[in-house]
Amino acid sequence: MTGPGTAAVHGDDGLVPGGAVAPPIVQSATFSAESDERFTEIATEARGSAFYTRYGNPNHAQVAAVVAELEGAETGLVTASGMGAISTIALALLSAGDHVVVQRSTYGGTTSLATGLLPRFGVSCTQVDQTDSGAFERALRPETRLVLVETPSNPLLELTDLAAVAASAHAAGALVVVDNTFATPVNQRPLGAGADLVWHSGTKFLGGHSDVSAGVVVGPAGLVERVWRTSIVTGSTLGPVDAWLLLRGIRTLPLRVQRHNDNALALARALEGHPAVARVRYPGLPSHPQHDLARRQMTGFGGVLGVDLAAGRAGAAALLAGLRLAKRAASLGSVSTLVVHPRSMWAGIVDAGQLAATGIGEGLVRVSTGIEDTSDLVDDFRAALDTVPT
């Protein structure tokens, strides 16, 4: 097993044609065959890359191989978005009458899928407090097929004990699927803790430049093939150019993540204790209730933190208005620092009842640190906070 820097650069060795150092973009929707026998072969090959781009493409194969190497997985596949990834997983592995356990604190799109869309197809769902490992075990039923996990969670930065949840789920015959978008494989590798599948919104840290929308699924070949067979029906296909952009971003992932980690920790330390701040949510702070768990299952604490303003929504609005370097935008994981008011953003993703149950307060601001100079970023937030009412 190589280190993350080597895996990011060499994980697709052998898949780049013609000796090219920078992989070419294979902008072809379909591929020809020289004989009937060869056509049959490429048409029936699982996750092949030489038949039809909805089935696979050389650029897909390259980026999937690199993420699989980074995650310590056997293989992987790519989709058009992170939600394309988790939705395809759900459709591939669930049937009417099945049951899913999902965290209460998780990305709003995942909540909508689990509590809104899946029940329409006869799949029931139980939401649990992810900080209580026993809650997952108590929620399991004979018909439970999937446990959906995100750690750290979006946007509350709560953690899930991956090993404990995997052990209880497997004892009940359920699979554990982990959203590793926030942590990235540089900071956390869920498969090593017992997870069955890992998925990413490649739009975030993997791509890293806010210029591509993509999803990735990695895991054992048998499970990934089941997901792939559903993906060719649903058609959540990543374009070759987007796959190329995603791979280009991943080449520098370990370098960027180190700066994201450093900036987030420095910013969390600087903001904690400011009179305008009620709470800083960051697993790398000793004040985080699950700091010990973060130290056990993560090698770095990530580039995202939450800041709860004492003045509530008015405080959040004042902070956002006062920042000079940070951009007010959805998404995260960019080279630029991005800030957002989750309560406002989630209102367009989940219904009012679910939103109230998320625990997302009116004063919470989610900060995704970029790769700016640390001192400049800290100075920008301190200056903005000095204008926030207490």
Short mmCIF file of C-alpha atoms in Angstrom, two decimals:
data_model
loop_
_atom_site.label_atom_id
_atom_site.label_comp_id
_atom_site.label_asym_id
_atom_site.label_seq_id
_atom_site.Cartn_x
_atom_site.Cartn_y
_atom_site.Cartn_z
CA MET A 1 0.00 0.00 0.00
CA THR A 2 1.43 3.35 -1.05
CA GLY A 3 1.00 6.69 0.69
CA PRO A 4 -1.75 9.09 -0.41
CA GLY A 5 0.59 11.35 -2.36
CA THR A 6 1.89 8.44 -4.41
CA ALA A 7 -1.59 6.95 -4.84
CA ALA A 8 -3.00 10.25 -6.12
CA VAL A 9 -0.31 10.44 -8.80
CA HIS A 10 0.19 6.76 -9.70
CA GLY A 11 -3.13 5.05 -8.87
CA ASP A 12 -4.04 4.85 -12.55
CA ASP A 13 -0.65 3.69 -13.83
CA GLY A 14 -1.24 1.24 -16.65
CA LEU A 15 -4.57 2.82 -17.62
CA VAL A 16 -3.20 5.86 -19.45
CA PRO A 17 -2.81 5.04 -23.17
CA GLY A 18 0.15 5.83 -25.36
CA GLY A 19 2.63 6.76 -22.67
CA ALA A 20 1.02 10.16 -22.11
CA VAL A 21 2.08 11.81 -18.84
CA ALA A 22 -1.16 13.81 -18.72
CA PRO A 23 -4.07 11.49 -19.62
CA PRO A 24 -5.87 12.44 -22.85
CA ILE A 25 -9.58 13.22 -22.78
CA VAL A 26 -11.43 10.43 -24.58
CA GLN A 27 -14.39 12.45 -25.82
CA SER A 28 -16.22 9.58 -27.46
CA ALA A 29 -19.73 8.39 -26.67
CA THR A 30 -19.21 5.01 -28.30
CA PHE A 31 -16.39 2.69 -29.33
CA SER A 32 -16.01 0.39 -32.34
CA ALA A 33 -15.07 -3.28 -32.43
CA GLU A 34 -13.11 -5.10 -35.12
CA SER A 35 -15.20 -8.30 -34.98
CA ASP A 36 -18.45 -9.80 -33.72
CA GLU A 37 -16.54 -11.64 -31.03
CA ARG A 38 -14.85 -8.48 -29.78
CA PHE A 39 -18.14 -6.57 -29.85
CA THR A 40 -19.79 -9.23 -27.70
CA GLU A 41 -16.84 -9.10 -25.31
CA ILE A 42 -16.93 -5.33 -24.78
CA ALA A 43 -20.74 -5.24 -24.63
CA THR A 44 -20.87 -7.73 -21.77
CA GLU A 45 -17.80 -6.71 -19.77
CA ALA A 46 -18.63 -5.37 -16.31
CA ARG A 47 -17.46 -1.77 -15.85
CA GLY A 48 -15.72 -1.86 -19.21
CA SER A 49 -14.33 1.31 -20.76
CA ALA A 50 -14.38 0.53 -24.49
CA PHE A 51 -18.06 -0.03 -25.37
CA TYR A 52 -20.34 2.96 -24.62
CA THR A 53 -19.61 5.85 -22.27
CA ARG A 54 -22.75 5.29 -20.19
CA TYR A 55 -21.20 1.90 -19.36
CA GLY A 56 -17.68 3.26 -18.91
CA ASN A 57 -14.96 5.37 -20.46
CA PRO A 58 -11.15 5.41 -20.14
CA ASN A 59 -11.34 8.65 -18.17
CA HIS A 60 -13.87 7.02 -15.80
CA ALA A 61 -11.58 4.05 -15.28
CA GLN A 62 -8.59 6.26 -14.49
CA VAL A 63 -10.24 8.40 -11.83
CA ALA A 64 -12.08 5.45 -10.25
CA ALA A 65 -8.78 3.55 -9.95
CA VAL A 66 -7.10 6.47 -8.20
CA VAL A 67 -9.90 6.97 -5.65
CA ALA A 68 -10.04 3.22 -5.01
CA GLU A 69 -6.28 3.23 -4.34
CA LEU A 70 -6.63 6.20 -1.99
CA GLU A 71 -9.46 4.51 -0.07
CA GLY A 72 -7.84 1.08 0.02
CA ALA A 73 -10.69 -0.35 -2.06
CA GLU A 74 -10.72 -3.09 -4.67
CA THR A 75 -12.40 -0.99 -7.35
CA GLY A 76 -14.73 1.93 -7.99
CA LEU A 77 -17.00 3.77 -10.39
CA VAL A 78 -17.95 7.38 -11.06
CA THR A 79 -21.30 9.14 -11.41
CA ALA A 80 -22.50 12.58 -12.46
CA SER A 81 -22.79 13.87 -8.88
CA GLY A 82 -22.57 12.84 -5.25
CA MET A 83 -26.33 12.44 -5.10
CA GLY A 84 -26.09 10.34 -8.24
CA ALA A 85 -23.71 8.11 -6.31
CA ILE A 86 -25.82 7.59 -3.17
CA SER A 87 -29.10 7.37 -5.10
CA THR A 88 -27.66 4.69 -7.37
CA ILE A 89 -26.34 2.77 -4.37
CA ALA A 90 -29.79 2.86 -2.77
CA LEU A 91 -31.57 1.74 -5.94
CA ALA A 92 -29.04 -1.04 -6.47
CA LEU A 93 -29.16 -2.51 -2.97
CA LEU A 94 -32.72 -1.88 -1.73
CA SER A 95 -36.13 -3.34 -2.53
CA ALA A 96 -39.67 -2.72 -1.32
CA GLY A 97 -40.03 -3.91 2.26
CA ASP A 98 -36.43 -3.14 3.19
CA HIS A 99 -35.39 -0.82 6.00
CA VAL A 100 -32.62 1.79 6.19
CA VAL A 101 -30.96 3.40 9.20
CA VAL A 102 -29.66 6.92 8.59
CA GLN A 103 -28.17 9.60 10.78
CA ARG A 104 -30.25 12.57 11.85
CA SER A 105 -27.27 14.84 11.16
CA THR A 106 -26.29 14.34 7.54
CA TYR A 107 -26.33 16.14 4.23
CA GLY A 108 -29.81 17.39 3.35
CA GLY A 109 -29.90 15.53 0.04
CA THR A 110 -29.21 12.24 1.81
CA THR A 111 -31.98 13.02 4.31
CA SER A 112 -34.41 13.74 1.48
CA LEU A 113 -33.49 10.50 -0.26
CA ALA A 114 -33.87 8.37 2.86
CA THR A 115 -36.94 9.98 4.41
CA GLY A 116 -38.73 11.35 1.37
CA LEU A 117 -37.99 9.41 -1.81
CA LEU A 118 -37.29 5.86 -0.62
CA PRO A 119 -40.54 5.51 1.40
CA ARG A 120 -42.44 6.14 -1.85
CA PHE A 121 -40.97 2.85 -3.09
CA GLY A 122 -41.76 0.87 0.04
CA VAL A 123 -38.46 1.33 1.87
CA SER A 124 -38.79 2.45 5.49
CA CYS A 125 -36.27 4.61 7.31
CA THR A 126 -35.22 5.24 10.91
CA GLN A 127 -33.16 8.28 11.84
CA VAL A 128 -30.73 8.08 14.76
CA ASP A 129 -28.35 10.25 16.75
CA GLN A 130 -24.98 9.44 15.25
CA THR A 131 -23.10 10.30 18.45
CA ASP A 132 -24.80 7.32 20.15
CA SER A 133 -23.43 4.10 18.65
CA GLY A 134 -26.05 2.14 20.55
CA ALA A 135 -28.78 4.04 18.72
CA PHE A 136 -27.75 2.40 15.46
CA GLU A 137 -27.91 -1.05 17.03
CA ARG A 138 -31.32 -0.39 18.59
CA ALA A 139 -32.68 0.79 15.24
CA LEU A 140 -31.68 -2.36 13.36
CA ARG A 141 -34.45 -4.73 12.27
CA PRO A 142 -34.49 -8.09 10.47
CA GLU A 143 -35.36 -6.20 7.27
CA THR A 144 -32.57 -3.60 7.63
CA ARG A 145 -30.37 -3.68 4.56
CA LEU A 146 -28.36 -0.44 4.71
CA VAL A 147 -26.91 1.84 7.37
CA LEU A 148 -26.05 5.23 5.89
CA VAL A 149 -23.25 7.09 7.66
CA GLU A 150 -21.56 10.45 7.22
CA THR A 151 -18.66 11.37 9.49
CA PRO A 152 -17.91 14.17 10.19
CA SER A 153 -21.47 15.17 9.44
CA ASN A 154 -22.69 18.08 7.36
CA PRO A 155 -23.03 20.71 8.79
CA LEU A 156 -22.88 19.90 12.54
CA LEU A 157 -19.45 18.21 12.46
CA GLU A 158 -20.65 15.29 14.57
CA LEU A 159 -18.82 11.97 14.36
CA THR A 160 -19.88 8.35 13.97
CA ASP A 161 -17.90 5.52 15.52
CA LEU A 162 -17.31 3.60 12.29
CA ALA A 163 -15.98 0.39 13.82
CA ALA A 164 -18.79 0.13 16.38
CA VAL A 165 -21.54 0.80 13.82
CA ALA A 166 -20.03 -1.63 11.30
CA ALA A 167 -19.84 -4.39 13.89
CA SER A 168 -23.48 -4.08 14.95
CA ALA A 169 -24.74 -3.68 11.38
CA HIS A 170 -22.87 -6.71 10.11
CA ALA A 171 -24.13 -8.80 13.02
CA ALA A 172 -27.65 -7.94 11.83
CA GLY A 173 -26.87 -8.67 8.17
CA ALA A 174 -26.86 -5.02 7.04
CA LEU A 175 -24.33 -3.18 4.90
CA VAL A 176 -22.65 0.05 5.98
CA VAL A 177 -22.31 2.81 3.39
CA VAL A 178 -20.18 5.83 4.34
CA ASP A 179 -20.12 9.32 2.89
CA ASN A 180 -16.43 10.26 3.22
CA THR A 181 -16.74 13.62 1.48
CA PHE A 182 -15.86 15.79 4.48
CA ALA A 183 -12.90 13.76 5.69
CA THR A 184 -11.48 12.60 2.32
CA PRO A 185 -9.36 9.42 2.17
CA VAL A 186 -6.36 11.50 3.24
CA ASN A 187 -7.88 11.95 6.71
CA GLN A 188 -10.04 8.83 7.06
CA ARG A 189 -10.48 5.44 5.38
CA PRO A 190 -13.83 3.92 6.39
CA LEU A 191 -13.30 0.58 4.62
CA GLY A 192 -10.47 -0.15 7.03
CA ALA A 193 -12.90 0.38 9.92
CA GLY A 194 -15.40 -2.12 8.52
CA ALA A 195 -17.52 -0.12 6.06
CA ASP A 196 -18.78 -1.95 2.97
CA LEU A 197 -18.96 0.92 0.49
CA VAL A 198 -17.64 4.48 0.49
CA TRP A 199 -19.01 7.28 -1.63
CA HIS A 200 -17.96 10.87 -2.28
CA SER A 201 -19.32 14.01 -3.73
CA GLY A 202 -16.32 14.48 -5.99
CA THR A 203 -17.55 18.03 -6.50
CA LYS A 204 -16.02 18.90 -3.14
CA PHE A 205 -12.48 18.13 -1.92
CA LEU A 206 -11.64 15.50 -4.55
CA GLY A 207 -12.15 17.92 -7.44
CA GLY A 208 -11.10 20.79 -5.22
CA HIS A 209 -11.54 23.73 -7.61
CA SER A 210 -15.34 24.30 -7.80
CA ASP A 211 -15.29 23.48 -11.51
CA VAL A 212 -16.73 19.97 -11.74
CA SER A 213 -19.77 18.04 -10.48
CA ALA A 214 -19.09 14.34 -9.87
CA GLY A 215 -19.66 11.36 -7.59
CA VAL A 216 -17.52 8.33 -6.78
CA VAL A 217 -18.34 4.91 -5.27
CA VAL A 218 -15.60 2.51 -4.13
CA GLY A 219 -15.56 -0.88 -2.44
CA PRO A 220 -15.31 -4.61 -3.19
CA ALA A 221 -15.77 -5.59 -6.82
CA GLY A 222 -18.98 -7.57 -6.28
CA LEU A 223 -20.84 -4.73 -4.59
CA VAL A 224 -19.50 -2.10 -6.98
CA GLU A 225 -20.65 -4.19 -9.94
CA ARG A 226 -24.17 -4.29 -8.50
CA VAL A 227 -24.13 -0.50 -8.25
CA TRP A 228 -22.69 -0.21 -11.77
CA ARG A 229 -25.45 -2.37 -13.26
CA THR A 230 -28.00 0.01 -11.77
CA SER A 231 -26.04 3.06 -12.92
CA ILE A 232 -26.25 2.04 -16.56
CA VAL A 233 -30.05 1.97 -16.17
CA THR A 234 -30.41 5.25 -14.26
CA GLY A 235 -27.89 7.00 -16.51
CA SER A 236 -26.10 9.17 -13.94
CA THR A 237 -23.16 9.33 -16.32
CA LEU A 238 -20.10 11.49 -15.77
CA GLY A 239 -18.85 13.19 -18.90
CA PRO A 240 -15.27 12.46 -20.03
CA VAL A 241 -14.15 16.07 -19.57
CA ASP A 242 -15.57 16.13 -16.05
CA ALA A 243 -13.82 12.84 -15.24
CA TRP A 244 -10.57 14.34 -16.54
CA LEU A 245 -11.07 17.47 -14.39
CA LEU A 246 -11.82 15.33 -11.35
CA LEU A 247 -8.65 13.31 -11.87
CA ARG A 248 -6.61 16.48 -12.35
CA GLY A 249 -7.92 17.79 -9.04
CA ILE A 250 -7.19 14.55 -7.19
CA ARG A 251 -3.52 14.67 -8.24
CA THR A 252 -2.98 17.43 -5.65
CA LEU A 253 -5.51 16.20 -3.07
CA PRO A 254 -3.00 15.24 -0.33
CA LEU A 255 -1.23 18.59 -0.61
CA ARG A 256 -4.46 20.56 -0.54
CA VAL A 257 -5.99 18.58 2.32
CA GLN A 258 -2.99 19.28 4.52
CA ARG A 259 -3.51 23.02 4.00
CA HIS A 260 -7.27 22.66 4.52
CA ASN A 261 -6.58 20.83 7.79
CA ASP A 262 -4.08 23.43 8.97
CA ASN A 263 -6.30 26.37 8.08
CA ALA A 264 -9.40 24.89 9.70
CA LEU A 265 -7.61 24.06 12.93
CA ALA A 266 -5.98 27.50 13.13
CA LEU A 267 -9.29 29.22 12.41
CA ALA A 268 -11.17 27.08 14.95
CA ARG A 269 -8.62 27.93 17.63
CA ALA A 270 -8.72 31.62 16.76
CA LEU A 271 -12.52 31.87 16.84
CA GLU A 272 -13.11 29.82 19.97
CA GLY A 273 -13.60 32.17 22.89
CA HIS A 274 -14.50 35.26 20.83
CA PRO A 275 -17.40 37.03 22.59
CA ALA A 276 -19.55 36.91 19.44
CA VAL A 277 -19.12 33.12 19.16
CA ALA A 278 -21.27 30.75 21.20
CA ARG A 279 -19.55 27.60 19.94
CA VAL A 280 -17.01 26.38 17.41
CA ARG A 281 -17.71 22.93 15.97
CA TYR A 282 -14.51 21.23 14.87
CA PRO A 283 -13.32 17.69 15.67
CA GLY A 284 -9.74 18.87 16.06
CA LEU A 285 -10.56 21.01 19.11
CA PRO A 286 -10.29 19.40 22.56
CA SER A 287 -13.64 21.06 23.32
CA HIS A 288 -15.39 18.93 20.68
CA PRO A 289 -17.42 16.28 22.56
CA GLN A 290 -16.02 13.53 20.30
CA HIS A 291 -12.43 14.75 20.04
CA ASP A 292 -11.08 11.45 21.37
CA LEU A 293 -13.00 9.50 18.71
CA ALA A 294 -11.70 11.87 16.03
CA ARG A 295 -8.14 11.21 17.17
CA ARG A 296 -8.75 7.45 16.99
CA GLN A 297 -10.30 7.17 13.55
CA MET A 298 -8.97 10.21 11.69
CA THR A 299 -5.42 11.17 10.77
CA GLY A 300 -6.43 14.80 10.16
CA PHE A 301 -9.53 16.72 11.18
CA GLY A 302 -10.67 18.14 7.86
CA GLY A 303 -11.20 21.53 6.30
CA VAL A 304 -14.73 22.28 7.52
CA LEU A 305 -15.88 23.86 10.76
CA GLY A 306 -19.11 25.25 12.14
CA VAL A 307 -19.40 28.57 13.97
CA ASP A 308 -22.48 29.23 16.12
CA LEU A 309 -22.98 32.95 16.60
CA ALA A 310 -24.31 34.13 19.97
CA ALA A 311 -26.68 36.60 18.26
CA GLY A 312 -28.35 33.91 16.18
CA ARG A 313 -29.36 34.66 12.61
CA ALA A 314 -28.47 38.34 12.95
CA GLY A 315 -24.99 37.37 14.06
CA ALA A 316 -24.61 34.92 11.19
CA ALA A 317 -25.71 37.55 8.68
CA ALA A 318 -23.26 40.07 10.12
CA LEU A 319 -20.35 37.64 9.95
CA LEU A 320 -21.10 36.68 6.36
CA ALA A 321 -21.42 40.33 5.36
CA GLY A 322 -18.14 41.29 7.03
CA LEU A 323 -15.86 38.73 5.42
CA ARG A 324 -13.49 39.88 2.67
CA LEU A 325 -11.72 36.71 1.52
CA ALA A 326 -14.41 34.07 2.04
CA LYS A 327 -17.06 33.63 -0.63
CA ARG A 328 -20.72 33.15 0.30
CA ALA A 329 -21.56 30.03 -1.71
CA ALA A 330 -22.96 26.55 -1.52
CA SER A 331 -20.63 23.54 -1.65
CA LEU A 332 -17.25 23.12 0.01
CA GLY A 333 -13.77 21.70 -0.49
CA SER A 334 -12.61 24.44 -2.84
CA VAL A 335 -9.25 26.17 -3.03
CA SER A 336 -11.26 29.24 -1.98
CA THR A 337 -12.78 29.55 1.48
CA LEU A 338 -16.55 29.16 1.20
CA VAL A 339 -19.10 30.15 3.84
CA VAL A 340 -22.82 29.45 4.00
CA HIS A 341 -25.80 29.76 6.35
CA PRO A 342 -26.98 26.11 6.43
CA ARG A 343 -30.43 26.85 7.84
CA SER A 344 -31.19 28.94 4.75
CA MET A 345 -29.64 26.47 2.31
CA TRP A 346 -31.28 23.39 3.85
CA ALA A 347 -34.71 25.04 3.58
CA GLY A 348 -34.59 24.34 -0.13
CA ILE A 349 -33.52 20.70 0.32
CA VAL A 350 -35.60 19.21 3.16
CA ASP A 351 -39.12 19.90 4.33
CA ALA A 352 -39.84 22.12 7.33
CA GLY A 353 -40.43 19.24 9.73
CA GLN A 354 -37.17 17.53 8.86
CA LEU A 355 -35.32 20.84 8.99
CA ALA A 356 -36.52 21.46 12.52
CA ALA A 357 -35.30 18.01 13.56
CA THR A 358 -31.80 18.45 12.16
CA GLY A 359 -30.50 20.53 15.05
CA ILE A 360 -29.20 23.18 12.66
CA GLY A 361 -29.55 26.49 14.46
CA GLU A 362 -30.26 29.91 12.98
CA GLY A 363 -26.88 31.18 14.16
CA LEU A 364 -24.77 28.46 12.53
CA VAL A 365 -22.32 29.36 9.76
CA ARG A 366 -20.51 26.55 7.95
CA VAL A 367 -16.96 27.40 6.94
CA SER A 368 -15.02 25.39 4.37
CA THR A 369 -11.48 26.66 4.53
CA GLY A 370 -9.53 27.10 1.33
CA ILE A 371 -5.80 27.11 0.79
CA GLU A 372 -5.22 30.81 1.43
CA ASP A 373 -2.39 31.86 3.75
CA THR A 374 -3.46 30.96 7.27
CA SER A 375 -2.71 34.35 8.81
CA ASP A 376 -4.74 36.18 6.15
CA LEU A 377 -7.71 33.91 6.71
CA VAL A 378 -7.61 34.25 10.50
CA ASP A 379 -7.26 38.03 10.25
CA ASP A 380 -10.25 38.21 7.89
CA PHE A 381 -12.52 36.26 10.26
CA ARG A 382 -11.36 38.14 13.33
CA ALA A 383 -12.04 41.49 11.67
CA ALA A 384 -15.50 40.35 10.55
CA LEU A 385 -16.33 38.96 14.01
CA ASP A 386 -15.48 42.28 15.61
CA THR A 387 -18.49 43.75 13.75
CA VAL A 388 -20.88 41.01 14.93
CA PRO A 389 -23.30 41.79 17.78
CA THR A 390 -22.83 39.80 20.96
#
